[in-house]
CSV table of C-alpha atoms in Angstrom, one decimal:
chain,number,residue,atom,x,y,z
X,169,UNK,CA,-205.7,-84.9,-146.8
X,170,UNK,CA,-204.1,-81.5,-146.7
X,171,UNK,CA,-205.0,-78.9,-149.3
X,172,UNK,CA,-202.3,-76.3,-149.9
X,173,UNK,CA,-203.4,-72.7,-150.0
X,174,UNK,CA,-201.7,-69.7,-151.4
X,175,UNK,CA,-201.0,-67.1,-148.8
X,176,UNK,CA,-201.1,-63.4,-149.5
X,177,UNK,CA,-201.6,-59.9,-148.1
X,178,UNK,CA,-204.2,-57.3,-148.5
X,179,UNK,CA,-201.5,-55.2,-150.2
X,180,UNK,CA,-201.0,-57.9,-152.9
X,181,UNK,CA,-204.7,-57.8,-153.7
X,182,UNK,CA,-204.7,-54.0,-153.8
X,183,UNK,CA,-201.6,-53.9,-156.1
X,184,UNK,CA,-203.3,-56.4,-158.4
X,185,UNK,CA,-206.3,-54.0,-158.6
X,186,UNK,CA,-204.0,-51.1,-159.5
X,187,UNK,CA,-203.1,-49.5,-156.2
X,188,UNK,CA,-199.4,-50.1,-155.6
X,189,UNK,CA,-198.7,-51.2,-152.0
X,190,UNK,CA,-195.3,-51.9,-150.4
X,191,UNK,CA,-195.1,-55.2,-148.5
X,192,UNK,CA,-192.8,-54.5,-145.6
X,193,UNK,CA,-192.1,-57.3,-143.1
X,194,UNK,CA,-191.4,-56.7,-139.4
X,195,UNK,CA,-189.2,-59.7,-139.2
X,196,UNK,CA,-191.7,-62.0,-137.5
X,197,UNK,CA,-191.1,-65.7,-137.0
X,198,UNK,CA,-193.5,-68.7,-137.1
X,199,UNK,CA,-196.3,-66.6,-138.6
X,200,UNK,CA,-199.8,-67.7,-137.5
X,201,UNK,CA,-198.4,-70.5,-135.3
X,202,UNK,CA,-198.6,-70.9,-131.6
X,203,UNK,CA,-195.0,-69.8,-131.3
X,204,UNK,CA,-195.3,-66.6,-133.4
X,205,UNK,CA,-193.1,-63.7,-132.3
X,206,UNK,CA,-191.2,-60.7,-133.5
X,207,UNK,CA,-187.7,-60.2,-132.2
X,208,UNK,CA,-187.2,-56.7,-130.7
X,209,UNK,CA,-184.2,-56.0,-132.9
X,210,UNK,CA,-186.2,-56.7,-136.0
X,211,UNK,CA,-189.0,-54.4,-134.9
X,212,UNK,CA,-186.5,-51.7,-134.1
X,213,UNK,CA,-184.9,-52.0,-137.5
X,214,UNK,CA,-188.2,-51.8,-139.3
X,215,UNK,CA,-189.0,-48.6,-137.3
X,216,UNK,CA,-185.7,-47.1,-138.6
X,217,UNK,CA,-186.6,-48.1,-142.2
X,218,UNK,CA,-190.0,-46.5,-141.9
X,219,UNK,CA,-188.7,-43.3,-140.4
X,220,UNK,CA,-186.1,-43.1,-143.2
X,221,UNK,CA,-188.8,-43.6,-145.9
X,222,UNK,CA,-191.1,-41.1,-144.3
X,223,UNK,CA,-188.5,-38.4,-143.9
X,224,UNK,CA,-186.8,-38.6,-147.3
X,225,UNK,CA,-187.0,-35.4,-149.4
């Protein structure tokens, strides 16, 4: 018998407790599986997004 579980992030818990946290994905595939990976293009794009967010005025 499989019992479904609800996934989540530390940020979701912190947001629930009153500390807003963004949940940014790096574009990974097959999370927590034996074939989990992150395409280089997705990682590069997330780097661009983060630099943009951090350098906004």
